[in-house]
Amino acid sequence: MKILVINCGSSSIKYQFYSLGESRILAKGIVEKIGMKGSFLKHEKESGQKVLFEGEILDHKIGIEYILGVMSSVKHGCIGSLDEVNAVGHRVVHGGEEFSESVLITDEVIVALEKFSELAPLHNPPNLKGIYAVKSVIPDIPQVAVFDTAFHHTMPQHVFMYAIPYALYKKYGIRRYGFHGTSHKYVSNRACEILGVNPKEVKVITCHLGNGTSACAIKYGESVDTSMGFTPVEGLIMGTRSGDIDMGAVTYIMDKERIGTKSASILFNKHSGLLGITGISSDSREIRAAAFEKGDERCLLAIKMFDYRIKKYIGAYAAAMGGLDVLVFTGGIGENSDITRTGVCENLEFLGIEIDQQINEGLRGEERVISKEGSRVKVMVVPTNEELMIAIDTQHIVDNKK
Ligand code: AMP
């Protein structure tokens, strides 16, 4: 089955085109600067050859037309006609309390997704734009929504509730939802596959460390806790998001700085995290360079804070699950930064976590067990692959519909 996987942001569309039966990625690329000056499509063929198309990509519909156009073009295409696309899988950030798994997109589903736009105003509206765009360009194609929140549906109520008036949970759905679910699910299953263990028999902690960061406690194959909450700002320290903070500090800052909710949201989502602490960058590579090559104090501090917060969550999740068998690192930082993995795992021998530095050092973007032979907990690096997970889920749903 040939499946187009789409991830729509407010001004971008990322895509990958899979032929799942043959385990091939036939094409991939990105449309950027939608609705802005200088919009373009960067397309990569299966051979690795890249092509750039500049043009007036005014909206997501035109973006989708560009993508399908290049995919089916004689010169750069990989299909004879659009009939060869069997289904489209969309990354959708928020599935609210309603969707515990991926779903075939119907008119009713679209109504529900519109409703969840209130809960994820930055993410769901662009995701919906992609769905509408595909619907208008290739109307009869089955479309599937794969949610970032769905994997965390198994969190028990005492975990997902905030200790605020219960009426607010009922009225507005204020609770912890968790995000990055597709990634946590993929890397935990893949880790178990590599180790040859049954996911239903092990306790796993996955650390997705990229620009967005989150940790997840996965007990016997189910997410039982995760660090992001009502929005993706809770939990670990991120590139530009603060992660956990006393809400008393939030209201205090708002009072002192005389800012409203919009500005406060921008402050904690866009100007905090690693960027906020260092004042230099949200990119861990630049921070590491400034810290270790120039001895920048604030960069050194940011690195310590980043690692410490993750360590704290690992301890908490090991306690929550009553043990730990596998610890997985993924995301741009988790996959590539041996220093972060070392910093996080330092002094966790009491939990059975012992990294083998000979394997860890210099390891980038590769599936590997990085713990010592005798380490009670298997520590692993597993590059994430959310697009593949979306393609697999899409195939599954479309197959079951037949
Ligand atoms: P992601 O959001 O998963 O693409 O991850 C982005 C983060 O990964 C950024 O902070 C990058 O600095 C970091 N990253 C990417 N490649 C490397 C690398 N080779 N070494 C260290 N960090 C990296």
Coordinates of C-alpha atoms and ligand atoms in Angstrom, one line a residue:
M1 CA 0.0 0.0 0.0
K2 CA 1.3 3.5 -0.9
I3 CA 0.7 6.0 1.9
L4 CA 1.4 9.7 2.0
V5 CA 2.2 10.9 5.5
I6 CA 1.6 14.6 6.2
N7 CA 2.6 16.8 9.1
C8 CA 1.1 20.3 8.7
G9 CA 2.4 23.3 10.7
S10 CA 1.0 26.8 10.5
S11 CA 3.3 27.7 7.5
S12 CA 4.8 24.3 6.5
I13 CA 3.8 20.9 5.3
K14 CA 6.3 18.0 5.8
Y15 CA 5.6 14.8 3.9
Q16 CA 6.9 11.3 3.3
F17 CA 5.5 8.9 0.7
Y18 CA 5.8 5.3 1.7
S19 CA 5.4 2.0 -0.2
L20 CA 4.9 0.0 3.0
G21 CA 4.9 -3.5 1.5
E22 CA 8.3 -2.9 0.0
S23 CA 9.6 -0.9 3.1
R24 CA 10.5 2.0 0.8
I25 CA 10.3 5.8 1.1
L26 CA 9.5 6.8 -2.4
A27 CA 9.8 10.5 -1.8
K28 CA 9.9 13.1 1.0
G29 CA 10.1 16.8 1.4
I30 CA 8.8 20.0 2.9
V31 CA 6.8 23.0 1.8
E32 CA 7.8 26.1 3.7
K33 CA 6.8 29.7 4.2
I34 CA 3.2 29.0 3.1
G35 CA 1.4 32.3 2.7
M36 CA 4.6 34.3 2.9
K37 CA 7.1 35.7 0.5
G38 CA 9.6 33.2 -0.8
S39 CA 7.6 30.1 -0.3
F40 CA 9.1 26.9 -1.7
L41 CA 8.9 23.1 -1.9
K42 CA 12.0 21.0 -1.2
H43 CA 11.5 17.6 -2.6
E44 CA 13.8 14.6 -2.2
K45 CA 13.6 11.6 -4.4
E46 CA 14.2 8.0 -3.3
S47 CA 17.7 8.3 -4.9
G48 CA 18.5 11.1 -2.5
Q49 CA 18.4 13.7 -5.3
K50 CA 16.9 17.0 -4.1
V51 CA 14.8 19.4 -6.1
L52 CA 13.7 22.9 -5.2
F53 CA 10.6 24.6 -6.5
E54 CA 9.9 28.2 -5.7
G55 CA 6.5 29.6 -6.2
E56 CA 3.5 31.4 -4.7
I57 CA 2.2 28.9 -2.2
L58 CA -0.5 30.9 -0.7
D59 CA -2.3 28.3 1.4
H60 CA -2.1 24.7 2.4
K61 CA -4.3 23.6 -0.5
I62 CA -1.8 24.9 -3.0
G63 CA 0.9 23.3 -0.9
I64 CA -0.8 19.9 -1.2
E65 CA -1.3 20.5 -5.0
Y66 CA 2.5 21.2 -5.3
I67 CA 3.4 18.0 -3.4
L68 CA 1.0 15.8 -5.4
G69 CA 2.1 17.6 -8.6
V70 CA 5.8 16.8 -8.1
M71 CA 5.1 13.3 -6.9
S72 CA 3.2 12.5 -10.1
S73 CA 5.4 14.5 -12.5
V74 CA 7.2 12.8 -15.3
K75 CA 10.6 14.4 -14.5
H76 CA 10.7 14.1 -10.7
G77 CA 7.8 11.9 -9.8
C78 CA 7.6 8.4 -8.3
I79 CA 4.0 7.5 -9.4
G80 CA 2.3 7.3 -12.8
S81 CA -0.9 9.0 -11.5
L82 CA -2.5 10.1 -8.2
D83 CA -4.6 6.9 -8.2
E84 CA -1.5 5.1 -6.9
V85 CA -1.8 7.0 -3.6
N86 CA -3.9 4.6 -1.5
A87 CA -4.3 6.7 1.7
V88 CA -3.1 9.8 3.5
G89 CA -2.1 9.7 7.2
H90 CA -2.0 13.0 9.1
R91 CA -0.2 13.8 12.3
V92 CA -2.8 15.4 14.5
V93 CA -1.6 16.9 17.7
H94 CA -4.8 16.8 19.9
G95 CA -7.4 14.0 20.0
G96 CA -8.9 15.2 23.3
E97 CA -10.5 12.6 25.5
E98 CA -12.4 11.2 22.6
F99 CA -9.7 9.5 20.5
S100 CA -7.7 6.7 22.2
E101 CA -6.4 5.5 18.8
S102 CA -5.9 6.5 15.2
V103 CA -9.1 7.0 13.3
L104 CA -10.5 7.2 9.8
I105 CA -11.4 10.8 9.1
T106 CA -15.1 11.3 8.5
D107 CA -17.2 14.4 8.7
E108 CA -18.0 13.6 12.4
V109 CA -14.3 13.3 13.1
I110 CA -13.6 16.6 11.6
V111 CA -16.3 18.2 13.8
A112 CA -14.6 16.7 16.8
L113 CA -11.1 17.9 15.7
E114 CA -12.5 21.4 15.2
K115 CA -13.7 21.3 18.8
F116 CA -10.2 20.3 20.0
S117 CA -8.7 23.3 18.2
E118 CA -9.5 25.2 21.4
L119 CA -7.3 22.8 23.4
A120 CA -4.4 23.0 20.9
P121 CA -4.8 26.4 19.1
L122 CA -1.3 26.4 17.7
H123 CA -1.4 22.8 16.3
N124 CA -4.8 21.5 15.5
P125 CA -5.9 24.3 13.1
P126 CA -3.0 23.7 10.7
N127 CA -3.5 19.9 11.0
L128 CA -7.1 20.5 10.0
K129 CA -6.0 22.7 7.1
G130 CA -4.0 19.8 5.7
I131 CA -7.1 17.5 6.0
Y132 CA -9.3 20.0 4.2
A133 CA -6.7 20.5 1.5
V134 CA -6.3 16.8 0.8
K135 CA -10.1 16.5 0.8
S136 CA -10.5 19.2 -1.8
V137 CA -7.7 18.0 -4.1
I138 CA -8.2 14.2 -3.9
P139 CA -11.7 13.9 -2.4
D140 CA -12.2 10.1 -2.4
I141 CA -9.0 9.1 -0.8
P142 CA -9.2 7.6 2.7
Q143 CA -7.6 9.9 5.3
V144 CA -6.5 8.8 8.7
A145 CA -5.7 11.0 11.8
V146 CA -2.9 9.7 14.1
F147 CA -2.9 11.6 17.4
D148 CA 0.0 12.7 19.5
T149 CA -2.2 12.3 22.6
A150 CA -3.7 8.9 21.8
F151 CA -1.0 6.7 23.3
H152 CA -1.4 8.4 26.7
H153 CA -5.1 7.5 26.9
T154 CA -4.2 4.6 29.2
M155 CA -3.0 7.0 31.9
P156 CA -5.1 6.4 35.0
Q157 CA -7.4 9.2 36.2
H158 CA -5.3 9.8 39.4
V159 CA -2.3 10.5 37.0
F160 CA -4.0 12.7 34.5
M161 CA -6.1 14.9 36.9
Y162 CA -4.8 18.3 38.2
A163 CA -5.8 19.1 41.8
I164 CA -8.1 21.9 40.8
P165 CA -11.8 22.2 41.2
Y166 CA -13.3 19.0 39.6
A167 CA -15.9 21.2 37.9
L168 CA -13.2 22.7 35.7
Y169 CA -12.2 19.3 34.5
K170 CA -15.8 18.6 33.6
K171 CA -16.5 22.0 32.1
Y172 CA -13.3 22.6 30.0
G173 CA -11.5 19.3 29.9
I174 CA -8.6 20.7 32.0
R175 CA -6.5 17.6 32.6
R176 CA -3.1 16.2 31.5
Y177 CA -3.2 14.7 28.0
G178 CA 0.4 14.3 27.1
F179 CA 2.0 14.6 23.7
H180 CA 4.7 13.0 21.5
G181 CA 2.7 9.8 21.9
T182 CA 3.5 8.5 18.5
S183 CA 7.2 8.8 19.2
H184 CA 7.0 7.2 22.6
K185 CA 5.0 4.3 21.3
Y186 CA 7.3 3.8 18.3
V187 CA 10.6 3.8 20.2
S188 CA 9.4 1.7 23.1
N189 CA 8.1 -1.0 20.8
R190 CA 11.2 -0.8 18.7
A191 CA 13.4 -1.1 21.8
C192 CA 11.5 -4.2 22.9
E193 CA 11.8 -5.6 19.4
I194 CA 15.6 -5.1 19.4
L195 CA 15.9 -6.6 22.8
G196 CA 13.7 -9.5 21.9
V197 CA 11.4 -8.9 24.9
N198 CA 7.6 -8.7 25.1
P199 CA 6.5 -5.1 25.7
K200 CA 3.7 -6.5 27.9
E201 CA 6.3 -7.8 30.3
V202 CA 8.6 -4.8 30.8
K203 CA 8.7 -1.4 32.4
V204 CA 10.2 1.2 30.0
I205 CA 11.0 5.0 30.3
T206 CA 11.3 6.8 27.0
C207 CA 13.0 10.2 26.8
H208 CA 12.1 12.2 23.7
L209 CA 14.7 15.0 23.7
G210 CA 14.4 17.3 20.8
N211 CA 13.3 20.9 20.5
G212 CA 10.2 19.6 22.4
T213 CA 11.1 17.2 25.2
S214 CA 9.0 14.7 27.1
A215 CA 9.5 11.6 29.1
C216 CA 7.0 8.7 29.3
A217 CA 6.5 5.8 31.7
I218 CA 5.4 2.8 29.8
K219 CA 4.3 -0.2 32.0
Y220 CA 3.6 -3.4 30.2
G221 CA 3.1 -1.7 26.9
E222 CA 0.9 1.1 28.1
S223 CA 1.6 4.8 28.8
V224 CA 1.0 5.2 32.6
D225 CA 2.5 8.7 32.9
T226 CA 4.1 11.4 30.8
S227 CA 5.7 14.7 31.4
M228 CA 3.7 17.0 29.1
G229 CA 0.2 17.9 30.4
F230 CA -2.8 20.0 29.3
T231 CA -0.4 21.6 26.8
P232 CA 3.1 20.7 25.6
V233 CA 4.6 23.3 28.0
E234 CA 4.6 21.1 31.2
G235 CA 7.4 18.8 32.2
L236 CA 11.0 18.8 31.0
I237 CA 13.0 21.9 30.0
M238 CA 12.7 22.4 26.2
G239 CA 14.3 24.5 23.5
T240 CA 12.0 27.5 24.2
R241 CA 9.4 26.1 26.6
S242 CA 9.9 26.4 30.4
G243 CA 8.6 23.0 31.4
D244 CA 7.4 22.7 35.0
I245 CA 7.1 26.0 36.8
D246 CA 5.2 27.2 39.9
M247 CA 2.1 28.8 38.6
G248 CA 2.5 31.3 41.5
A249 CA 5.6 32.5 39.6
V250 CA 3.6 32.8 36.4
T251 CA 0.9 35.1 37.9
Y252 CA 3.6 37.1 39.8
I253 CA 5.5 37.8 36.5
M254 CA 2.2 38.7 34.8
D255 CA 1.5 41.2 37.5
K256 CA 5.0 42.7 37.7
E257 CA 5.5 42.9 33.9
R258 CA 1.9 43.9 33.3
I259 CA 1.3 41.3 30.7
G260 CA -1.8 39.4 29.7
T261 CA -2.4 35.8 28.9
K262 CA -1.3 36.0 25.3
S263 CA 2.1 37.6 26.1
A264 CA 2.5 35.2 29.1
S265 CA 1.9 32.3 26.8
I266 CA 4.5 33.6 24.3
L267 CA 7.0 34.1 27.2
F268 CA 6.7 30.6 28.5
N269 CA 6.4 28.8 25.1
K270 CA 8.8 30.8 22.9
H271 CA 11.3 32.7 25.1
S272 CA 11.9 30.3 27.9
G273 CA 13.6 26.9 28.2
L274 CA 17.2 26.6 27.0
L275 CA 16.8 29.9 25.1
G276 CA 15.6 31.7 28.1
I277 CA 18.3 30.5 30.4
T278 CA 21.3 30.9 28.0
G279 CA 20.1 34.1 26.2
I280 CA 22.0 32.6 23.2
S281 CA 20.1 29.8 21.6
S282 CA 17.5 27.1 21.8
D283 CA 19.8 24.7 19.9
S284 CA 21.6 22.3 22.1
R285 CA 24.6 22.2 19.7
E286 CA 25.2 25.9 20.0
I287 CA 24.8 25.8 23.7
R288 CA 27.2 23.0 24.1
A289 CA 29.8 24.8 21.9
A290 CA 29.4 28.0 24.0
A291 CA 29.6 26.0 27.3
F292 CA 32.6 23.7 26.5
E293 CA 34.6 25.8 24.1
K294 CA 34.1 29.2 25.7
G295 CA 33.1 28.3 29.3
D296 CA 29.9 30.3 29.1
E297 CA 28.4 30.1 32.6
R298 CA 24.8 30.3 31.6
C299 CA 25.1 27.6 29.0
L300 CA 26.8 25.4 31.5
L301 CA 23.9 26.1 33.9
A302 CA 21.3 25.3 31.2
I303 CA 22.9 22.0 30.4
K304 CA 22.9 21.0 34.1
M305 CA 19.3 22.1 34.5
F306 CA 18.2 20.2 31.4
D307 CA 19.9 17.0 32.5
Y308 CA 18.7 17.3 36.1
R309 CA 15.1 17.7 35.2
I310 CA 15.2 14.5 33.1
K311 CA 17.0 12.6 35.8
K312 CA 14.2 13.7 38.3
Y313 CA 11.5 12.3 36.0
I314 CA 13.3 9.0 35.5
G315 CA 13.4 8.6 39.3
A316 CA 9.8 9.5 39.6
Y317 CA 8.7 7.2 36.8
A318 CA 10.8 4.3 38.2
A319 CA 8.9 4.8 41.5
A320 CA 5.6 5.1 39.8
M321 CA 6.0 1.8 37.9
G322 CA 7.7 0.0 40.8
G323 CA 10.8 -0.7 38.8
L324 CA 12.5 -0.1 35.5
D325 CA 13.8 -2.5 32.8
V326 CA 14.6 -0.3 29.8
L327 CA 15.5 3.3 29.4
V328 CA 15.4 4.8 25.8
F329 CA 16.8 8.0 24.4
T330 CA 15.4 9.5 21.3
G331 CA 14.8 12.9 19.5
G332 CA 17.6 15.1 18.1
I333 CA 19.4 15.5 21.4
G334 CA 18.6 12.0 22.8
E335 CA 19.8 10.3 19.6
N336 CA 22.9 12.4 19.0
S337 CA 24.3 13.8 22.3
D338 CA 26.4 11.4 24.2
I339 CA 27.1 14.1 26.8
T340 CA 23.4 14.5 27.6
R341 CA 22.9 10.7 27.9
T342 CA 25.9 10.7 30.3
G343 CA 24.7 13.7 32.3
V344 CA 21.2 12.2 32.7
C345 CA 22.4 8.7 33.7
E346 CA 25.2 9.9 36.1
N347 CA 24.6 8.5 39.6
L348 CA 21.7 6.4 38.6
E349 CA 23.6 3.2 39.3
F350 CA 21.4 2.6 42.3
L351 CA 18.5 2.2 39.9
G352 CA 20.5 -0.3 37.8
I353 CA 21.5 2.1 35.1
E354 CA 25.1 1.8 34.0
I355 CA 26.2 3.2 30.7
D356 CA 29.1 1.8 28.7
Q357 CA 31.0 4.9 27.7
Q358 CA 32.9 3.1 25.0
I359 CA 29.7 2.5 23.2
N360 CA 28.0 5.7 24.2
E361 CA 30.8 8.1 23.2
G362 CA 30.3 9.5 19.8
L363 CA 27.2 7.4 19.1
R364 CA 24.8 9.3 16.9
G365 CA 21.4 8.4 15.4
E366 CA 21.9 4.7 15.6
E367 CA 19.9 1.9 17.2
R368 CA 22.1 0.6 20.0
V369 CA 22.1 -0.7 23.5
I370 CA 24.5 1.6 25.4
S371 CA 24.4 0.1 28.8
K372 CA 27.1 -2.2 30.2
E373 CA 26.8 -6.0 29.8
G374 CA 25.7 -6.4 33.5
S375 CA 23.5 -3.3 33.8
R376 CA 20.2 -4.2 35.3
V377 CA 18.4 -1.6 33.2
K378 CA 19.1 -1.8 29.4
V379 CA 19.8 1.8 28.2
M380 CA 19.2 2.3 24.5
V381 CA 19.4 4.9 21.7
V382 CA 16.5 4.4 19.3
P383 CA 16.0 7.1 16.6
T384 CA 12.4 8.0 16.4
N385 CA 10.3 7.5 13.3
E386 CA 6.9 9.1 13.8
E387 CA 6.2 9.1 10.1
L388 CA 6.6 5.4 9.8
M389 CA 4.3 4.9 12.8
I390 CA 1.7 7.1 11.1
A391 CA 2.0 5.1 7.8
I392 CA 1.6 1.8 9.7
D393 CA -1.4 3.0 11.6
T394 CA -2.9 4.4 8.4
Q395 CA -2.5 1.1 6.6
H396 CA -4.0 -0.8 9.5
I397 CA -7.1 1.4 9.7
V398 CA -7.6 1.4 5.9
D399 CA -7.2 -2.4 5.8
N400 CA -9.7 -2.9 8.6
K401 CA -12.2 -0.7 6.8
K402 CA -12.3 -3.0 3.8
Ligands
AMP1 P1 14.5 17.6 17.0 O1 13.5 18.5 17.5 O2 14.2 16.2 17.4 O3 14.9 17.8 15.5 O4 15.9 18.0 17.8 C1 16.5 19.2 17.7 C2 17.6 19.3 18.8 O5 18.5 18.2 18.5 C3 18.4 20.6 18.7 O6 18.5 21.1 20.0 C4 19.7 20.1 18.1 O7 20.8 20.9 18.6 C5 19.8 18.7 18.6 N1 20.7 18.0 17.8 C6 20.6 17.6 16.5 N2 21.7 17.0 16.1 C7 22.6 17.0 17.1 C8 23.9 16.5 17.3 N3 24.6 15.9 16.3 N4 24.5 16.6 18.5 C9 23.8 17.2 19.5 N5 22.5 17.7 19.4 C10 22.0 17.6 18.2

